[in-house]
Coordinates of C-alpha atoms in Angstrom, one line a residue:
X954 CA 0.0 0.0 0.0
X955 CA 1.3 3.6 -1.0
X956 CA 1.0 6.0 1.7
X957 CA 1.2 9.8 0.8
X958 CA 4.2 12.3 1.9
X959 CA 3.8 13.6 4.9
X960 CA 2.8 17.2 4.7
X961 CA 6.0 18.7 5.9
X962 CA 8.0 16.8 3.4
X963 CA 5.6 18.0 1.1
X964 CA 6.6 21.8 2.3
X965 CA 10.6 21.4 1.4
X966 CA 12.2 22.0 -2.3
X967 CA 12.8 18.2 -2.6
X968 CA 10.3 16.3 -0.5
X969 CA 10.6 12.7 -0.5
X970 CA 8.7 9.9 -2.4
X971 CA 6.1 8.1 -0.9
X972 CA 8.1 4.8 0.2
X973 CA 6.9 1.1 -0.1
X974 CA 8.9 -2.3 -1.5
X975 CA 7.9 -0.9 -4.9
X976 CA 9.0 2.9 -5.2
X977 CA 12.2 4.2 -5.0
X978 CA 14.2 4.7 -1.9
X979 CA 16.5 7.7 -1.7
X980 CA 19.2 6.3 -3.1
X981 CA 17.2 5.0 -5.9
X982 CA 16.4 8.7 -6.6
X983 CA 19.7 9.5 -6.5
X984 CA 20.5 6.6 -9.6
X985 CA 17.2 8.1 -11.1
X986 CA 18.5 11.5 -11.8
X987 CA 22.1 10.0 -13.1
X988 CA 20.7 7.6 -15.4
X989 CA 21.8 7.7 -19.0
X990 CA 19.4 8.5 -21.6
X991 CA 16.8 5.0 -22.0
X992 CA 18.1 3.5 -25.5
X993 CA 15.8 1.7 -27.7
X994 CA 11.6 1.7 -28.0
X995 CA 9.0 3.6 -25.8
X996 CA 7.1 -0.3 -24.9
X997 CA 10.7 -1.7 -24.4
X998 CA 12.1 0.9 -22.3
X999 CA 8.5 0.8 -20.1
X1000 CA 8.3 -3.4 -19.7
X1001 CA 12.1 -3.1 -19.1
X1002 CA 11.8 -0.7 -16.0
X1003 CA 8.5 -2.1 -15.2
X1004 CA 10.6 -5.6 -14.8
X1005 CA 13.6 -4.0 -12.5
X1006 CA 11.1 -2.6 -10.2
X1007 CA 9.0 -5.8 -9.7
X1008 CA 6.3 -3.4 -10.8
X1009 CA 3.3 -4.8 -12.6
X1010 CA 2.7 -4.1 -16.4
X1011 CA -0.1 -1.7 -16.7
X1012 CA -1.4 -3.3 -20.3
X1013 CA -3.4 0.2 -21.7
X1014 CA 0.1 2.2 -21.2
X1015 CA 1.6 -0.5 -22.9
X1016 CA -0.9 -1.0 -26.2
X1017 CA -0.7 3.2 -26.2
X1018 CA 3.2 2.8 -25.8
X1019 CA 3.6 0.8 -29.1
X1020 CA 0.9 3.1 -31.1
X1021 CA 3.6 6.0 -30.0
X1022 CA 6.1 4.0 -31.2
X1023 CA 5.1 3.6 -34.8
X1024 CA 4.5 7.4 -35.1
X1025 CA 7.8 7.8 -33.8
X1026 CA 9.5 5.4 -36.0
X1027 CA 8.0 7.3 -39.4
X1028 CA 9.8 10.2 -37.8
X1029 CA 7.1 12.1 -36.6
X1030 CA 7.6 14.7 -34.0
X1031 CA 5.9 15.9 -31.1
X1032 CA 3.7 13.5 -30.5
X1033 CA 0.5 13.5 -27.9
X1034 CA 0.8 10.6 -25.5
X1035 CA -2.7 9.8 -25.3
X1036 CA -3.6 7.9 -21.8
X1037 CA -6.7 8.8 -21.0
X1038 CA -9.1 6.5 -18.5
X1039 CA -12.4 7.4 -20.2
X1040 CA -11.6 5.7 -23.8
X1041 CA -14.1 3.5 -24.7
X1042 CA -12.4 1.9 -27.9
X1043 CA -10.1 -0.3 -26.2
X1044 CA -9.7 -1.9 -22.7
X1045 CA -8.7 0.3 -19.9
X1046 CA -6.6 -0.3 -16.8
X1047 CA -6.4 3.1 -15.0
X1048 CA -3.6 4.6 -15.0
X1049 CA -2.7 4.7 -10.6
X1050 CA 0.4 6.5 -8.9
X1051 CA 2.6 3.7 -9.3
X1052 CA 2.0 3.1 -13.3
X1053 CA 2.5 6.9 -13.5
X1054 CA 5.8 6.2 -11.5
X1055 CA 7.5 4.0 -14.1
X1056 CA 5.5 6.1 -16.7
X1057 CA 7.3 9.3 -15.8
X1058 CA 10.9 7.3 -16.1
X1059 CA 10.3 5.9 -19.2
X1060 CA 9.7 10.0 -20.8
X1061 CA 12.1 11.1 -18.3
X1062 CA 14.5 12.4 -21.7
X1063 CA 12.6 11.0 -24.2
X1064 CA 12.8 13.9 -27.2
X1065 CA 9.8 12.7 -29.1
X1066 CA 7.2 13.2 -26.6
X1067 CA 6.1 16.6 -26.4
X1068 CA 2.3 16.1 -24.9
X1069 CA 1.1 14.2 -22.2
X1070 CA -2.8 13.0 -21.6
X1071 CA -3.3 11.2 -18.5
X1072 CA -7.0 12.0 -18.0
X1073 CA -10.0 10.5 -16.3
X1074 CA -7.2 7.9 -14.7
X1075 CA -6.3 7.6 -10.4
X1076 CA -2.9 8.8 -10.5
X1077 CA -3.4 10.6 -7.0
X1078 CA -1.2 12.8 -4.7
X1079 CA 1.3 9.9 -5.4
X1080 CA 1.5 10.5 -9.2
X1081 CA 1.6 14.7 -9.1
X1082 CA 4.5 13.8 -6.9
X1083 CA 6.1 12.3 -10.5
X1084 CA 4.7 15.0 -12.8
X1085 CA 6.0 17.5 -10.7
X1086 CA 9.3 15.5 -10.8
X1087 CA 9.1 15.2 -14.5
X1088 CA 7.9 18.9 -15.5
X1089 CA 11.7 19.3 -13.5
X1090 CA 13.4 17.0 -16.2
X1091 CA 11.6 17.1 -19.2
X1092 CA 12.2 19.6 -21.1
X1093 CA 10.2 19.0 -24.5
X1094 CA 6.9 18.9 -22.4
X1095 CA 4.5 21.6 -23.6
X1096 CA 1.6 20.0 -22.5
X1097 CA 0.3 18.1 -19.7
X1098 CA -3.6 16.7 -18.7
X1099 CA -4.1 15.8 -15.2
X1100 CA -7.5 16.5 -15.3
X1101 CA -10.2 14.1 -12.8
X1102 CA -7.3 12.1 -11.4
X1103 CA -8.3 12.4 -7.5
X1104 CA -5.3 14.8 -7.0
X1105 CA -5.3 16.6 -3.7
X1106 CA -3.8 20.3 -2.3
X1107 CA -0.3 18.6 -1.5
X1108 CA -0.3 17.3 -5.4
X1109 CA -1.4 20.6 -6.6
X1110 CA 1.1 22.2 -4.6
X1111 CA 3.8 19.8 -5.5
X1112 CA 2.9 21.1 -9.0
X1113 CA 2.3 24.5 -8.6
X1114 CA 6.2 25.2 -7.1
X1115 CA 7.6 22.4 -10.1
X1116 CA 6.6 25.2 -12.5
X1117 CA 8.4 27.8 -10.6
X1118 CA 11.0 26.7 -12.4
X1119 CA 9.9 24.9 -15.5
X1120 CA 9.8 27.0 -18.7
X1121 CA 8.6 25.1 -20.9
X1122 CA 5.2 23.5 -19.9
X1123 CA 2.6 25.6 -22.1
X1124 CA -0.7 24.1 -20.9
X1125 CA -1.8 22.6 -17.7
X1126 CA -5.4 21.1 -17.1
X1127 CA -5.7 20.1 -13.3
X1128 CA -9.6 20.8 -13.8
X1129 CA -11.6 18.5 -11.2
X1130 CA -8.7 18.1 -9.1
X1131 CA -9.9 19.1 -5.3
X1132 CA -6.2 20.9 -5.0
X1133 CA -8.8 23.5 -2.5
X1134 CA -7.6 26.7 -1.6
X1135 CA -4.0 25.3 -0.1
X1136 CA -2.7 24.4 -4.0
X1137 CA -5.0 27.7 -5.2
X1138 CA -2.7 30.1 -3.4
X1139 CA 0.2 28.0 -4.3
X1140 CA -0.9 28.5 -8.1
X1141 CA -1.3 31.8 -7.4
X1142 CA 2.2 32.4 -6.1
X1143 CA 3.6 30.4 -9.5
X1144 CA 1.7 33.0 -11.9
X1145 CA 3.5 35.6 -10.3
X1146 CA 6.7 33.7 -11.5
X1147 CA 6.1 31.7 -14.3
X1148 CA 7.2 32.9 -18.0
X1149 CA 5.6 30.2 -20.3
X1150 CA 2.4 29.1 -19.0
X1151 CA -0.3 29.9 -21.4
X1152 CA -3.0 27.9 -20.7
X1153 CA -4.2 26.8 -17.6
X1154 CA -7.3 25.4 -16.3
X1155 CA -8.4 24.8 -12.6
X1156 CA -11.9 24.5 -13.2
X1157 CA -13.9 22.9 -10.0
X1158 CA -10.8 22.4 -8.1
X1159 CA -12.7 24.1 -4.9
X1160 CA -10.0 26.5 -4.9
X1161 CA -12.1 29.0 -2.2
X1162 CA -10.8 32.5 -1.6
X1163 CA -7.6 31.9 -3.8
X1164 CA -9.7 32.2 -6.8
X1165 CA -9.1 36.3 -5.7
X1166 CA -5.4 35.6 -5.5
X1167 CA -5.3 34.7 -9.0
X1168 CA -7.1 37.3 -10.0
X1169 CA -4.6 39.9 -8.4
X1170 CA -1.5 37.5 -10.2
X1171 CA -2.5 38.7 -13.5
X1172 CA -2.0 42.2 -12.6
X1173 CA 1.9 40.7 -12.9
X1174 CA 1.5 37.6 -15.5
X1175 CA 1.6 38.7 -19.4
X1176 CA 2.1 35.5 -20.7
X1177 CA -0.9 33.7 -19.7
X1178 CA -3.3 33.5 -22.4
X1179 CA -6.1 31.2 -21.2
X1180 CA -7.5 30.6 -18.2
X1181 CA -11.0 28.5 -16.2
X1182 CA -11.9 28.9 -13.1
X1183 CA -15.1 27.3 -13.7
X1184 CA -17.2 26.3 -10.5
X1185 CA -15.7 28.2 -7.9
X1186 CA -18.9 30.1 -6.1
X1187 CA -17.6 33.2 -7.7
X1188 CA -19.5 36.5 -6.8
X1189 CA -18.9 40.1 -8.1
X1190 CA -17.1 41.0 -5.1
X1191 CA -14.5 38.4 -6.7
X1192 CA -15.0 39.6 -10.7
X1193 CA -14.6 42.5 -9.3
X1194 CA -10.8 41.8 -8.2
X1195 CA -10.4 40.2 -11.4
X1196 CA -11.3 42.9 -13.5
X1197 CA -8.8 45.1 -11.6
X1198 CA -6.0 42.9 -12.8
X1199 CA -8.1 43.3 -16.5
X1200 CA -7.3 46.8 -16.7
X1201 CA -3.2 46.0 -16.5
X1202 CA -3.4 42.6 -18.1
X1203 CA -2.6 42.5 -21.8
X1204 CA -2.4 38.8 -22.3
X1205 CA -5.4 37.1 -21.6
X1206 CA -7.4 36.6 -24.1
X1207 CA -9.9 33.9 -23.1
X1208 CA -11.5 34.2 -19.6
X1209 CA -13.8 31.1 -18.3
X1210 CA -16.0 32.2 -15.6
X1211 CA -19.1 29.8 -16.1
X1212 CA -20.8 27.9 -13.3
X1213 CA -20.4 31.1 -10.9
X1214 CA -22.7 33.5 -8.7
X1215 CA -22.4 36.2 -10.5
X1216 CA -25.2 38.6 -11.1
X1217 CA -25.8 41.7 -13.1
X1218 CA -23.6 43.7 -11.0
X1219 CA -20.9 41.8 -11.8
X1220 CA -21.3 42.8 -15.6
X1221 CA -21.2 46.3 -14.3
X1222 CA -17.5 45.8 -14.2
X1223 CA -16.6 43.3 -16.6
X1224 CA -18.8 45.5 -19.0
X1225 CA -16.3 48.1 -18.3
X1226 CA -13.1 46.5 -18.8
X1227 CA -14.6 45.4 -22.2
X1228 CA -14.6 49.5 -22.9
X1229 CA -10.5 49.8 -22.6
X1230 CA -9.9 45.9 -23.4
X1231 CA -8.0 45.5 -26.6
X1232 CA -7.0 41.7 -26.2
X1233 CA -9.7 39.5 -24.8
X1234 CA -11.5 37.3 -27.2
X1235 CA -13.5 35.1 -25.9
X1236 CA -15.2 34.9 -22.6
X1237 CA -17.5 31.9 -20.7
X1238 CA -20.4 33.5 -18.8
X1239 CA -22.5 30.4 -18.8
X1240 CA -24.5 29.6 -16.0
X1241 CA -24.6 32.0 -14.1
X1242 CA -27.2 34.7 -13.1
X1243 CA -26.7 38.0 -15.0
X1244 CA -30.0 38.4 -16.5
X1245 CA -31.7 41.0 -18.7
X1246 CA -29.7 44.4 -17.0
X1247 CA -26.4 42.1 -17.2
X1248 CA -26.8 41.5 -21.0
X1249 CA -27.8 45.8 -21.4
X1250 CA -24.5 46.2 -19.6
X1251 CA -22.7 44.0 -21.8
X1252 CA -25.0 44.5 -25.4
X1253 CA -24.0 48.5 -24.9
X1254 CA -20.2 47.6 -24.4
X1255 CA -20.3 45.4 -27.5
X1256 CA -21.9 47.9 -29.4
X1257 CA -20.2 51.0 -28.9
X1258 CA -16.6 50.1 -27.7
X1259 CA -15.4 47.3 -27.9
X1260 CA -13.8 45.8 -31.4
X1261 CA -11.7 42.2 -29.7
X1262 CA -14.0 40.3 -28.7
X1263 CA -15.2 37.3 -30.6
X1264 CA -16.6 34.8 -28.7
X1265 CA -19.6 35.3 -25.6
X1266 CA -21.6 32.6 -24.2
X1267 CA -24.4 33.6 -21.9
X1268 CA -26.1 30.3 -21.4
X1269 CA -28.6 29.5 -18.7
X1270 CA -28.7 33.0 -17.6
X1271 CA -32.2 34.1 -16.8
X1272 CA -31.7 36.2 -20.1
X1273 CA -35.4 37.6 -20.7
X1274 CA -35.7 38.6 -24.0
X1275 CA -35.1 42.4 -24.0
X1276 CA -31.8 41.3 -23.0
X1277 CA -30.9 39.0 -25.9
X1278 CA -32.4 41.0 -28.6
X1279 CA -29.6 43.8 -27.0
X1280 CA -27.0 41.3 -27.6
X1281 CA -28.0 40.7 -31.1
X1282 CA -28.4 44.0 -32.0
X1283 CA -24.4 44.4 -30.7
X1284 CA -23.7 41.9 -33.4
X1285 CA -25.2 44.2 -36.3
X1286 CA -22.9 46.6 -35.3
X1287 CA -19.9 45.2 -34.0
X1288 CA -17.8 43.5 -37.6
X1289 CA -15.5 41.3 -34.8
X1290 CA -18.3 39.7 -32.4
X1291 CA -18.9 36.6 -34.8
X1292 CA -19.8 33.8 -32.1
X1293 CA -22.8 33.6 -29.6
X1294 CA -24.0 31.4 -27.2
X1295 CA -27.6 32.1 -25.2
X1296 CA -29.8 28.8 -25.4
X1297 CA -31.2 27.9 -21.9
X1298 CA -32.6 32.0 -21.3
X1299 CA -35.9 32.8 -22.0
X1300 CA -37.3 33.7 -25.6
X1301 CA -40.2 35.6 -26.5
X1302 CA -40.6 36.2 -30.4
X1303 CA -38.8 38.6 -30.6
X1304 CA -35.6 37.0 -29.5
X1305 CA -36.6 34.7 -32.1
X1306 CA -37.1 36.4 -34.7
X1307 CA -33.7 38.7 -33.7
X1308 CA -31.2 35.5 -34.2
X1309 CA -33.1 34.4 -37.1
X1310 CA -32.5 37.5 -39.1
X1311 CA -29.2 37.4 -37.6
X1312 CA -28.7 34.2 -39.5
X1313 CA -29.9 34.5 -42.0
X1314 CA -28.2 38.5 -42.6
X1315 CA -24.9 36.7 -42.4
X1316 CA -24.0 38.2 -39.3
X1317 CA -24.3 34.8 -37.9
X1318 CA -22.8 31.8 -39.1
X1319 CA -25.0 28.8 -37.8
X1320 CA -22.0 26.9 -37.3
X1321 CA -21.2 30.1 -35.0
X1322 CA -24.2 29.8 -32.1
X1323 CA -26.5 27.2 -30.3
X1324 CA -29.6 27.9 -32.2
X1325 CA -31.4 27.4 -35.4
X1326 CA -34.7 28.6 -36.0
X1327 CA -37.2 27.0 -37.5
X1328 CA -41.7 28.0 -38.4
X1329 CA -44.4 26.7 -37.2
X1330 CA -47.9 28.1 -38.5
X1331 CA -46.2 31.3 -39.2
X1332 CA -43.8 32.0 -36.5
X1333 CA -40.2 31.8 -35.8
X1334 CA -38.9 29.7 -33.0
X1335 CA -35.4 28.6 -32.1
X1336 CA -33.9 24.7 -31.4
X1337 CA -31.3 23.8 -29.6
X1338 CA -27.9 23.1 -31.4
X1339 CA -24.8 21.3 -30.0
X1340 CA -22.5 23.9 -30.0
X1341 CA -20.6 26.2 -28.0
X1342 CA -17.6 27.3 -26.3
X1343 CA -16.5 23.9 -24.5
X1344 CA -18.0 21.4 -27.2
X1345 CA -14.8 19.6 -26.4
X1346 CA -14.2 20.7 -23.4
X1347 CA -14.9 17.2 -21.1
X1348 CA -14.4 15.0 -23.9
X1349 CA -12.3 14.9 -27.5
X1350 CA -13.7 12.6 -30.4
X1351 CA -12.1 9.1 -31.1
X1352 CA -12.6 8.9 -35.1
X1353 CA -14.8 11.2 -37.2
X1354 CA -14.4 14.3 -38.9
X1355 CA -13.8 16.3 -35.8
X1356 CA -11.1 13.6 -34.7
X1357 CA -7.9 15.2 -34.3
X1358 CA -9.3 18.7 -34.4
X1359 CA -11.5 20.7 -32.2
X1360 CA -14.5 22.1 -34.2
X1361 CA -14.7 26.0 -35.4
X1362 CA -16.9 26.7 -32.7
X1363 CA -15.1 24.8 -29.4
X1364 CA -13.5 27.6 -27.7
X1365 CA -10.1 25.9 -27.9
X1366 CA -9.7 26.1 -31.3
X1367 CA -11.0 29.9 -31.3
X1368 CA -7.6 31.0 -29.0
X1369 CA -4.9 28.8 -30.7
X1370 CA -2.0 28.7 -28.4
X1371 CA 1.2 26.9 -28.7
X1372 CA 2.3 24.7 -31.8
X1373 CA -1.0 22.1 -31.7
X1374 CA -2.9 23.6 -28.5

């Protein structure tokens, strides 16, 4: 049975790994740091390490490594290792902290893999410890997806501290790991010094008050392009502090504050920022309560001042017809605003006609919204279409036309960052 590192050890600059008969000892860690660069294919190196460390081979990892070896043999560079635990096309044995230990050793000095996706697995704080070590040693890694891996505050702290010195990682997803306020505070401190991270997803991490501190750090950080802080009980007070930082920040292009408790009062601050901000391109306000008044604040800023925002999502915000029509009117005068998502609000006939006219006039492309007009007995109605900023947020297709790329209306594709992100 593995045990988590003690909190005291986690606070040190070089914490000791969990110890069991199967885990590396302190002496073994020294050998790990001085080990020669592995020769041969990934699957062979992984298999040999499992034998050497008496660790049971995970057939899912071995299967994925076989596929990656074939890509490398073809001369392909910049390979992303996709070991997602929610793969339904092949048998999956979810990756544990012990599995991730051996996997990190396998990848430590590999120059071909620059992306690692282990979402929906069970690596926990044990795996987070080795992920932090990998970030310190693997200087080709630009993408790391750890979403929903049962990582807690201690594991989150380790990963954030590793990013203090890491200069290569561009995209990190911690979504769904309950790192809480303790982990969130360390991430806030990291944003003050890190100069490479461009996309950070801390959605559904139970950050608590640390969301305010993360907002403050946007004043200091000038490389972060995309920030997700959904499901954190953010209220008008918090959005005010975030907006205060956005007056000084000139890099953030995608802001996700969906699934919070922001009301129309919070939109006063955001609308004022939009009047002068020239970098924000995507804002996700889905599942808040900005209501009609909030929609009108936004529409006024978008119609008369802002010319940088490309996409706005106000899904399920208790907005009535007057507010929705106001947003549609702003699209007629704003040539930059191309994507708008409004499903889940209170449609009246004026709303249905307004968005039908937008699509008919060519001001709004059908693929850039989540509604589609239809006519019954001479009356226009709107039906829901499966589009949105988070179309591929929790999952990505494994086959079909969308496989390998994000659809044009997915938020990820609206703000491309880095080589392939």
